[in-house]
């Protein structure tokens, strides 16, 4: 659960011209010190905030502000709006597209200290918590009451719940519990004028208005700062089981997915894919061993969440036997202990680390209809003709591929070709250029791909309503600078 420091090299450019924003002066700093306390206005040793967690996406900033409440956040933003000071909002800084990294000299507003209120209503399973709570900490608190956070991701030890909402995080159990849209009931957001907006509420059902709280999901800090979240949480499963299958063709992986849906039904919680190249990469760069003898073209990691261990084990074993009996899988193993289960998950969750160790890396996070999911990997391999190594892993059950390409050194030609090729391919096959990582600065140049002009214009209008001076997170997903 520790945030990992990798040497991922990003393909983002820092070539966006600085907007017409004010520069921070000493009287601004005095205002901030008065508003939130001297200790929480940082001007030195702020590299942890000005770079993303990989330390490859770097920006600069004069200062980091750490408010501890919605009210303090509001007073900062109100002041910045009046003075036209640009602000970038940052949670746990675990994003993968540079959305929380400043570009020129934006002030950094970190939500890490906004973590005073945590209130669970056990009868309804509705939780209200401040934005700065770390996902794993919130989950551990819920465990004491038999509940669980419905979302789970590799960065859980560092990412904050407000950031998860703003990033529209997906993760490894979306297949079972649904996206954040299924859970978020309400939130408090401070808009770009400093107004405190109380959106939605604590009710599971409320059809009295537009579902405005949902605008916060995936908004990347561009509409406001999420300071408090109200969401439905789920009963903690009494039994969690995992199994892996080795498979020799992609079409068999899809047949196995259908089999899993019908045989495991409501207990199916994860259906993850690791392709053969990725597994070889994991084995060669990390001290981890494949759970199968020999190598295969595809591996599936399947997890169940249920309430009766014997029942679930019987179902899972039957499913594995059936996949083998129908010759859809060539080998299969179920984890027999917590250690074995953890080992299976390390193979999948550390795939990005292995790929990053493989060389200069080009990362993609795309959604595709299942019939095209793996063709993108194959066609990227064909296109590169050995100029790079292509890895695919991801959340197959959600149609979310993490395509990663690595080369020995930086390849300018490839850099120019690769993103347009992948993104155009994805959009022309009915996919999305960002499944769960967002747009941030990494995908900014491609953000209108697949979007209608009318949708883009609506989004700009909304930005104008929430943030009329465009001070929040400039140069990114919804940019008014160009
Ligand atoms: C995952 O599913 C994360 O492991 C990261 O979304 C994916 O970095 C990646 O390629
Ligand atoms: Zn992922």
PDB file of N, CA and C in Angstrom, residues 34-114:
ATOM      1  N   UNK A  34      -2.945  34.349   7.472  1.00  0.00           N
ATOM      2  CA  UNK A  34      -4.000  34.740   8.414  1.00  0.00           C
ATOM      3  C   UNK A  34      -5.202  33.803   8.288  1.00  0.00           C
ATOM      4  N   UNK A  35      -5.490  33.427   7.071  1.00  0.00           N
ATOM      5  CA  UNK A  35      -6.697  32.619   6.826  1.00  0.00           C
ATOM      6  C   UNK A  35      -6.562  31.185   7.329  1.00  0.00           C
ATOM      7  N   UNK A  36      -5.366  30.589   7.173  1.00  0.00           N
ATOM      8  CA  UNK A  36      -5.279  29.158   7.522  1.00  0.00           C
ATOM      9  C   UNK A  36      -4.141  28.828   8.494  1.00  0.00           C
ATOM     10  N   UNK A  37      -3.377  29.815   8.864  1.00  0.00           N
ATOM     11  CA  UNK A  37      -2.275  29.567   9.810  1.00  0.00           C
ATOM     12  C   UNK A  37      -0.952  29.467   9.057  1.00  0.00           C
ATOM     13  N   UNK A  38       0.063  30.091   9.644  1.00  0.00           N
ATOM     14  CA  UNK A  38       1.392  30.205   9.026  1.00  0.00           C
ATOM     15  C   UNK A  38       1.969  28.843   8.629  1.00  0.00           C
ATOM     16  N   UNK A  39       1.766  27.845   9.516  1.00  0.00           N
ATOM     17  CA  UNK A  39       2.366  26.525   9.274  1.00  0.00           C
ATOM     18  C   UNK A  39       1.817  25.843   8.035  1.00  0.00           C
ATOM     19  N   UNK A  40       0.682  26.313   7.576  1.00  0.00           N
ATOM     20  CA  UNK A  40       0.027  25.600   6.477  1.00  0.00           C
ATOM     21  C   UNK A  40       0.123  26.351   5.151  1.00  0.00           C
ATOM     22  N   UNK A  41       1.008  27.334   5.145  1.00  0.00           N
ATOM     23  CA  UNK A  41       1.342  28.031   3.892  1.00  0.00           C
ATOM     24  C   UNK A  41       2.800  27.693   3.627  1.00  0.00           C
ATOM     25  N   UNK A  42       3.029  26.800   2.700  1.00  0.00           N
ATOM     26  CA  UNK A  42       4.407  26.312   2.494  1.00  0.00           C
ATOM     27  C   UNK A  42       5.000  26.958   1.244  1.00  0.00           C
ATOM     28  N   UNK A  43       6.183  27.487   1.402  1.00  0.00           N
ATOM     29  CA  UNK A  43       6.841  28.066   0.215  1.00  0.00           C
ATOM     30  C   UNK A  43       8.173  27.362  -0.067  1.00  0.00           C
ATOM     31  N   UNK A  44       8.617  26.559   0.873  1.00  0.00           N
ATOM     32  CA  UNK A  44       9.913  25.862   0.698  1.00  0.00           C
ATOM     33  C   UNK A  44       9.688  24.355   0.760  1.00  0.00           C
ATOM     34  N   UNK A  45      10.619  23.629   0.144  1.00  0.00           N
ATOM     35  CA  UNK A  45      10.575  22.154   0.148  1.00  0.00           C
ATOM     36  C   UNK A  45       9.195  21.647  -0.261  1.00  0.00           C
ATOM     37  N   UNK A  46       8.791  22.086  -1.437  1.00  0.00           N
ATOM     38  CA  UNK A  46       7.449  21.707  -1.895  1.00  0.00           C
ATOM     39  C   UNK A  46       7.512  20.777  -3.119  1.00  0.00           C
ATOM     40  N   UNK A  47       8.677  20.149  -3.325  1.00  0.00           N
ATOM     41  CA  UNK A  47       8.844  19.289  -4.520  1.00  0.00           C
ATOM     42  C   UNK A  47       7.839  18.134  -4.548  1.00  0.00           C
ATOM     43  N   UNK A  48       7.422  17.668  -3.360  1.00  0.00           N
ATOM     44  CA  UNK A  48       6.429  16.578  -3.345  1.00  0.00           C
ATOM     45  C   UNK A  48       5.103  17.012  -3.950  1.00  0.00           C
ATOM     46  N   UNK A  49       4.903  18.317  -3.998  1.00  0.00           N
ATOM     47  CA  UNK A  49       3.645  18.838  -4.531  1.00  0.00           C
ATOM     48  C   UNK A  49       3.788  19.326  -5.980  1.00  0.00           C
ATOM     49  N   UNK A  50       4.974  19.824  -6.319  1.00  0.00           N
ATOM     50  CA  UNK A  50       5.125  20.389  -7.673  1.00  0.00           C
ATOM     51  C   UNK A  50       5.408  19.320  -8.727  1.00  0.00           C
ATOM     52  N   UNK A  51       5.738  18.093  -8.275  1.00  0.00           N
ATOM     53  CA  UNK A  51       5.934  16.985  -9.225  1.00  0.00           C
ATOM     54  C   UNK A  51       4.836  15.979  -8.995  1.00  0.00           C
ATOM     55  N   UNK A  52       4.558  15.183  -9.997  1.00  0.00           N
ATOM     56  CA  UNK A  52       3.623  14.095  -9.729  1.00  0.00           C
ATOM     57  C   UNK A  52       4.387  13.003  -8.990  1.00  0.00           C
ATOM     58  N   UNK A  53       3.697  11.962  -8.559  1.00  0.00           N
ATOM     59  CA  UNK A  53       4.326  10.982  -7.680  1.00  0.00           C
ATOM     60  C   UNK A  53       5.455  10.212  -8.362  1.00  0.00           C
ATOM     61  N   UNK A  54       5.449  10.210  -9.693  1.00  0.00           N
ATOM     62  CA  UNK A  54       6.529   9.504 -10.395  1.00  0.00           C
ATOM     63  C   UNK A  54       7.767  10.393 -10.521  1.00  0.00           C
ATOM     64  N   UNK A  55       7.603  11.690 -10.187  1.00  0.00           N
ATOM     65  CA  UNK A  55       8.679  12.680 -10.273  1.00  0.00           C
ATOM     66  C   UNK A  55       9.087  12.980 -11.717  1.00  0.00           C
ATOM     67  N   UNK A  56       8.281  12.530 -12.654  1.00  0.00           N
ATOM     68  CA  UNK A  56       8.617  12.789 -14.046  1.00  0.00           C
ATOM     69  C   UNK A  56       7.808  13.939 -14.608  1.00  0.00           C
ATOM     70  N   UNK A  57       6.642  14.173 -14.065  1.00  0.00           N
ATOM     71  CA  UNK A  57       5.842  15.284 -14.542  1.00  0.00           C
ATOM     72  C   UNK A  57       6.063  16.427 -13.559  1.00  0.00           C
ATOM     73  N   UNK A  58       6.758  17.440 -14.031  1.00  0.00           N
ATOM     74  CA  UNK A  58       7.173  18.490 -13.085  1.00  0.00           C
ATOM     75  C   UNK A  58       6.605  19.838 -13.481  1.00  0.00           C
ATOM     76  N   UNK A  59       6.187  20.606 -12.479  1.00  0.00           N
ATOM     77  CA  UNK A  59       5.744  21.962 -12.730  1.00  0.00           C
ATOM     78  C   UNK A  59       6.373  22.843 -11.671  1.00  0.00           C
ATOM     79  N   UNK A  60       5.907  24.088 -11.552  1.00  0.00           N
ATOM     80  CA  UNK A  60       6.436  24.889 -10.461  1.00  0.00           C
ATOM     81  C   UNK A  60       5.315  25.682  -9.804  1.00  0.00           C
ATOM     82  N   UNK A  61       5.592  26.124  -8.605  1.00  0.00           N
ATOM     83  CA  UNK A  61       4.594  26.848  -7.839  1.00  0.00           C
ATOM     84  C   UNK A  61       5.305  27.651  -6.765  1.00  0.00           C
ATOM     85  N   UNK A  62       4.708  28.789  -6.411  1.00  0.00           N
ATOM     86  CA  UNK A  62       5.301  29.608  -5.358  1.00  0.00           C
ATOM     87  C   UNK A  62       4.917  29.093  -3.982  1.00  0.00           C
ATOM     88  N   UNK A  63       3.724  28.492  -3.903  1.00  0.00           N
ATOM     89  CA  UNK A  63       3.317  28.057  -2.567  1.00  0.00           C
ATOM     90  C   UNK A  63       2.229  26.986  -2.566  1.00  0.00           C
ATOM     91  N   UNK A  64       2.218  26.238  -1.474  1.00  0.00           N
ATOM     92  CA  UNK A  64       1.221  25.189  -1.254  1.00  0.00           C
ATOM     93  C   UNK A  64       0.394  25.595  -0.050  1.00  0.00           C
ATOM     94  N   UNK A  65      -0.922  25.536  -0.192  1.00  0.00           N
ATOM     95  CA  UNK A  65      -1.804  25.864   0.923  1.00  0.00           C
ATOM     96  C   UNK A  65      -2.494  24.598   1.392  1.00  0.00           C
ATOM     97  N   UNK A  66      -2.534  24.422   2.706  1.00  0.00           N
ATOM     98  CA  UNK A  66      -3.164  23.230   3.276  1.00  0.00           C
ATOM     99  C   UNK A  66      -4.304  23.635   4.214  1.00  0.00           C
ATOM    100  N   UNK A  67      -5.456  23.995   3.658  1.00  0.00           N
ATOM    101  CA  UNK A  67      -6.585  24.355   4.526  1.00  0.00           C
ATOM    102  C   UNK A  67      -7.086  23.111   5.261  1.00  0.00           C
ATOM    103  N   UNK A  68      -7.808  23.332   6.370  1.00  0.00           N
ATOM    104  CA  UNK A  68      -8.279  22.161   7.123  1.00  0.00           C
ATOM    105  C   UNK A  68      -9.794  22.019   7.072  1.00  0.00           C
ATOM    106  N   UNK A  69     -10.467  22.905   6.349  1.00  0.00           N
ATOM    107  CA  UNK A  69     -11.930  22.824   6.329  1.00  0.00           C
ATOM    108  C   UNK A  69     -12.479  23.416   5.037  1.00  0.00           C
ATOM    109  N   UNK A  70     -13.779  23.175   4.843  1.00  0.00           N
ATOM    110  CA  UNK A  70     -14.482  23.747   3.694  1.00  0.00           C
ATOM    111  C   UNK A  70     -14.425  25.275   3.770  1.00  0.00           C
ATOM    112  N   UNK A  71     -14.608  25.816   4.976  1.00  0.00           N
ATOM    113  CA  UNK A  71     -14.651  27.279   5.136  1.00  0.00           C
ATOM    114  C   UNK A  71     -13.305  27.900   4.786  1.00  0.00           C
ATOM    115  N   UNK A  72     -12.235  27.266   5.265  1.00  0.00           N
ATOM    116  CA  UNK A  72     -10.904  27.815   4.938  1.00  0.00           C
ATOM    117  C   UNK A  72     -10.655  27.734   3.425  1.00  0.00           C
ATOM    118  N   UNK A  73     -11.109  26.639   2.826  1.00  0.00           N
ATOM    119  CA  UNK A  73     -10.941  26.480   1.375  1.00  0.00           C
ATOM    120  C   UNK A  73     -11.694  27.601   0.666  1.00  0.00           C
ATOM    121  N   UNK A  74     -12.902  27.855   1.140  1.00  0.00           N
ATOM    122  CA  UNK A  74     -13.721  28.889   0.529  1.00  0.00           C
ATOM    123  C   UNK A  74     -13.045  30.261   0.622  1.00  0.00           C
ATOM    124  N   UNK A  75     -12.452  30.567   1.782  1.00  0.00           N
ATOM    125  CA  UNK A  75     -11.864  31.904   1.897  1.00  0.00           C
ATOM    126  C   UNK A  75     -10.647  32.027   0.972  1.00  0.00           C
ATOM    127  N   UNK A  76      -9.900  30.943   0.804  1.00  0.00           N
ATOM    128  CA  UNK A  76      -8.743  30.990  -0.115  1.00  0.00           C
ATOM    129  C   UNK A  76      -9.214  31.212  -1.556  1.00  0.00           C
ATOM    130  N   UNK A  77     -10.208  30.420  -1.962  1.00  0.00           N
ATOM    131  CA  UNK A  77     -10.634  30.493  -3.373  1.00  0.00           C
ATOM    132  C   UNK A  77     -11.302  31.854  -3.661  1.00  0.00           C
ATOM    133  N   UNK A  78     -12.062  32.335  -2.699  1.00  0.00           N
ATOM    134  CA  UNK A  78     -12.697  33.650  -2.892  1.00  0.00           C
ATOM    135  C   UNK A  78     -11.616  34.715  -3.151  1.00  0.00           C
ATOM    136  N   UNK A  79     -10.586  34.646  -2.341  1.00  0.00           N
ATOM    137  CA  UNK A  79      -9.486  35.610  -2.478  1.00  0.00           C
ATOM    138  C   UNK A  79      -8.797  35.436  -3.844  1.00  0.00           C
ATOM    139  N   UNK A  80      -8.528  34.185  -4.203  1.00  0.00           N
ATOM    140  CA  UNK A  80      -7.834  33.925  -5.479  1.00  0.00           C
ATOM    141  C   UNK A  80      -8.688  34.386  -6.664  1.00  0.00           C
ATOM    142  N   UNK A  81      -9.994  34.210  -6.537  1.00  0.00           N
ATOM    143  CA  UNK A  81     -10.874  34.635  -7.634  1.00  0.00           C
ATOM    144  C   UNK A  81     -10.813  36.159  -7.789  1.00  0.00           C
ATOM    145  N   UNK A  82     -10.840  36.855  -6.648  1.00  0.00           N
ATOM    146  CA  UNK A  82     -10.766  38.321  -6.722  1.00  0.00           C
ATOM    147  C   UNK A  82      -9.454  38.784  -7.323  1.00  0.00           C
ATOM    148  N   UNK A  83      -8.382  38.114  -6.922  1.00  0.00           N
ATOM    149  CA  UNK A  83      -7.039  38.530  -7.366  1.00  0.00           C
ATOM    150  C   UNK A  83      -6.634  37.873  -8.680  1.00  0.00           C
ATOM    151  N   UNK A  84      -7.462  36.971  -9.182  1.00  0.00           N
ATOM    152  CA  UNK A  84      -7.135  36.218 -10.426  1.00  0.00           C
ATOM    153  C   UNK A  84      -5.827  35.421 -10.272  1.00  0.00           C
ATOM    154  N   UNK A  85      -5.767  34.700  -9.168  1.00  0.00           N
ATOM    155  CA  UNK A  85      -4.613  33.812  -8.948  1.00  0.00           C
ATOM    156  C   UNK A  85      -5.027  32.402  -9.367  1.00  0.00           C
ATOM    157  N   UNK A  86      -4.238  31.762 -10.206  1.00  0.00           N
ATOM    158  CA  UNK A  86      -4.568  30.403 -10.665  1.00  0.00           C
ATOM    159  C   UNK A  86      -4.234  29.391  -9.570  1.00  0.00           C
ATOM    160  N   UNK A  87      -5.093  28.371  -9.455  1.00  0.00           N
ATOM    161  CA  UNK A  87      -4.966  27.381  -8.376  1.00  0.00           C
ATOM    162  C   UNK A  87      -5.044  25.971  -8.967  1.00  0.00           C
ATOM    163  N   UNK A  88      -4.162  25.091  -8.533  1.00  0.00           N
ATOM    164  CA  UNK A  88      -4.332  23.684  -8.911  1.00  0.00           C
ATOM    165  C   UNK A  88      -4.687  22.920  -7.640  1.00  0.00           C
ATOM    166  N   UNK A  89      -5.669  22.031  -7.751  1.00  0.00           N
ATOM    167  CA  UNK A  89      -6.159  21.302  -6.579  1.00  0.00           C
ATOM    168  C   UNK A  89      -5.468  19.939  -6.547  1.00  0.00           C
ATOM    169  N   UNK A  90      -5.015  19.547  -5.378  1.00  0.00           N
ATOM    170  CA  UNK A  90      -4.282  18.285  -5.261  1.00  0.00           C
ATOM    171  C   UNK A  90      -4.767  17.464  -4.075  1.00  0.00           C
ATOM    172  N   UNK A  91      -5.015  16.176  -4.320  1.00  0.00           N
ATOM    173  CA  UNK A  91      -5.369  15.264  -3.233  1.00  0.00           C
ATOM    174  C   UNK A  91      -4.118  14.489  -2.838  1.00  0.00           C
ATOM    175  N   UNK A  92      -4.135  13.182  -3.027  1.00  0.00           N
ATOM    176  CA  UNK A  92      -2.997  12.344  -2.636  1.00  0.00           C
ATOM    177  C   UNK A  92      -1.871  12.353  -3.654  1.00  0.00           C
ATOM    178  N   UNK A  93      -2.057  13.059  -4.748  1.00  0.00           N
ATOM    179  CA  UNK A  93      -1.036  13.175  -5.802  1.00  0.00           C
ATOM    180  C   UNK A  93      -0.655  11.805  -6.372  1.00  0.00           C
ATOM    181  N   UNK A  94      -1.651  10.964  -6.590  1.00  0.00           N
ATOM    182  CA  UNK A  94      -1.366   9.638  -7.149  1.00  0.00           C
ATOM    183  C   UNK A  94      -1.875   9.502  -8.583  1.00  0.00           C
ATOM    184  N   UNK A  95      -2.313  10.611  -9.170  1.00  0.00           N
ATOM    185  CA  UNK A  95      -2.892  10.554 -10.518  1.00  0.00           C
ATOM    186  C   UNK A  95      -1.869  10.132 -11.564  1.00  0.00           C
ATOM    187  N   UNK A  96      -2.370   9.757 -12.721  1.00  0.00           N
ATOM    188  CA  UNK A  96      -1.492   9.253 -13.779  1.00  0.00           C
ATOM    189  C   UNK A  96      -1.485  10.131 -15.021  1.00  0.00           C
ATOM    190  N   UNK A  97      -2.152  11.299 -14.957  1.00  0.00           N
ATOM    191  CA  UNK A  97      -2.198  12.163 -16.142  1.00  0.00           C
ATOM    192  C   UNK A  97      -1.765  13.609 -15.839  1.00  0.00           C
ATOM    193  N   UNK A  98      -1.190  13.819 -14.669  1.00  0.00           N
ATOM    194  CA  UNK A  98      -0.687  15.166 -14.339  1.00  0.00           C
ATOM    195  C   UNK A  98      -1.766  16.190 -14.065  1.00  0.00           C
ATOM    196  N   UNK A  99      -2.968  15.749 -13.736  1.00  0.00           N
ATOM    197  CA  UNK A  99      -4.067  16.689 -13.491  1.00  0.00           C
ATOM    198  C   UNK A  99      -3.830  17.544 -12.255  1.00  0.00           C
ATOM    199  N   UNK A 100      -3.099  17.012 -11.278  1.00  0.00           N
ATOM    200  CA  UNK A 100      -2.895  17.730 -10.014  1.00  0.00           C
ATOM    201  C   UNK A 100      -1.531  18.406  -9.950  1.00  0.00           C
ATOM    202  N   UNK A 101      -0.781  18.334 -11.044  1.00  0.00           N
ATOM    203  CA  UNK A 101       0.553  18.936 -11.062  1.00  0.00           C
ATOM    204  C   UNK A 101       0.458  20.333 -11.685  1.00  0.00           C
ATOM    205  N   UNK A 102       1.033  21.353 -11.024  1.00  0.00           N
ATOM    206  CA  UNK A 102       0.967  22.692 -11.624  1.00  0.00           C
ATOM    207  C   UNK A 102       1.781  22.739 -12.905  1.00  0.00           C
ATOM    208  N   UNK A 103       1.492  23.706 -13.752  1.00  0.00           N
ATOM    209  CA  UNK A 103       2.249  23.798 -15.003  1.00  0.00           C
ATOM    210  C   UNK A 103       3.170  25.025 -14.983  1.00  0.00           C
ATOM    211  N   UNK A 104       2.581  26.200 -14.732  1.00  0.00           N
ATOM    212  CA  UNK A 104       3.450  27.398 -14.681  1.00  0.00           C
ATOM    213  C   UNK A 104       3.747  27.711 -13.222  1.00  0.00           C
ATOM    214  N   UNK A 105       2.909  28.530 -12.607  1.00  0.00           N
ATOM    215  CA  UNK A 105       3.181  28.915 -11.225  1.00  0.00           C
ATOM    216  C   UNK A 105       1.876  28.902 -10.431  1.00  0.00           C
ATOM    217  N   UNK A 106       0.971  27.963 -10.784  1.00  0.00           N
ATOM    218  CA  UNK A 106      -0.301  27.911 -10.067  1.00  0.00           C
ATOM    219  C   UNK A 106      -0.064  27.620  -8.577  1.00  0.00           C
ATOM    220  N   UNK A 107      -0.876  28.261  -7.776  1.00  0.00           N
ATOM    221  CA  UNK A 107      -0.846  27.987  -6.344  1.00  0.00           C
ATOM    222  C   UNK A 107      -1.397  26.562  -6.154  1.00  0.00           C
ATOM    223  N   UNK A 108      -0.819  25.808  -5.245  1.00  0.00           N
ATOM    224  CA  UNK A 108      -1.310  24.436  -5.033  1.00  0.00           C
ATOM    225  C   UNK A 108      -2.191  24.410  -3.782  1.00  0.00           C
ATOM    226  N   UNK A 109      -3.411  23.955  -3.948  1.00  0.00           N
ATOM    227  CA  UNK A 109      -4.294  23.793  -2.791  1.00  0.00           C
ATOM    228  C   UNK A 109      -4.401  22.296  -2.530  1.00  0.00           C
ATOM    229  N   UNK A 110      -3.820  21.869  -1.421  1.00  0.00           N
ATOM    230  CA  UNK A 110      -3.830  20.444  -1.094  1.00  0.00           C
ATOM    231  C   UNK A 110      -4.951  20.157  -0.098  1.00  0.00           C
ATOM    232  N   UNK A 111      -5.698  19.084  -0.353  1.00  0.00           N
ATOM    233  CA  UNK A 111      -6.842  18.780   0.518  1.00  0.00           C
ATOM    234  C   UNK A 111      -6.474  17.841   1.680  1.00  0.00           C
ATOM    235  N   UNK A 112      -5.180  17.543   1.825  1.00  0.00           N
ATOM    236  CA  UNK A 112      -4.745  16.519   2.792  1.00  0.00           C
ATOM    237  C   UNK A 112      -5.108  16.770   4.238  1.00  0.00           C
ATOM    238  N   UNK A 113      -5.343  18.037   4.618  1.00  0.00           N
ATOM    239  CA  UNK A 113      -5.693  18.292   6.032  1.00  0.00           C
ATOM    240  C   UNK A 113      -7.203  18.358   6.254  1.00  0.00           C
ATOM    241  N   UNK A 114      -7.972  18.260   5.183  1.00  0.00           N
ATOM    242  CA  UNK A 114      -9.432  18.351   5.375  1.00  0.00           C
ATOM    243  C   UNK A 114      -9.915  16.941   5.725  1.00  0.00           C
TER     244      UNK A 114
END
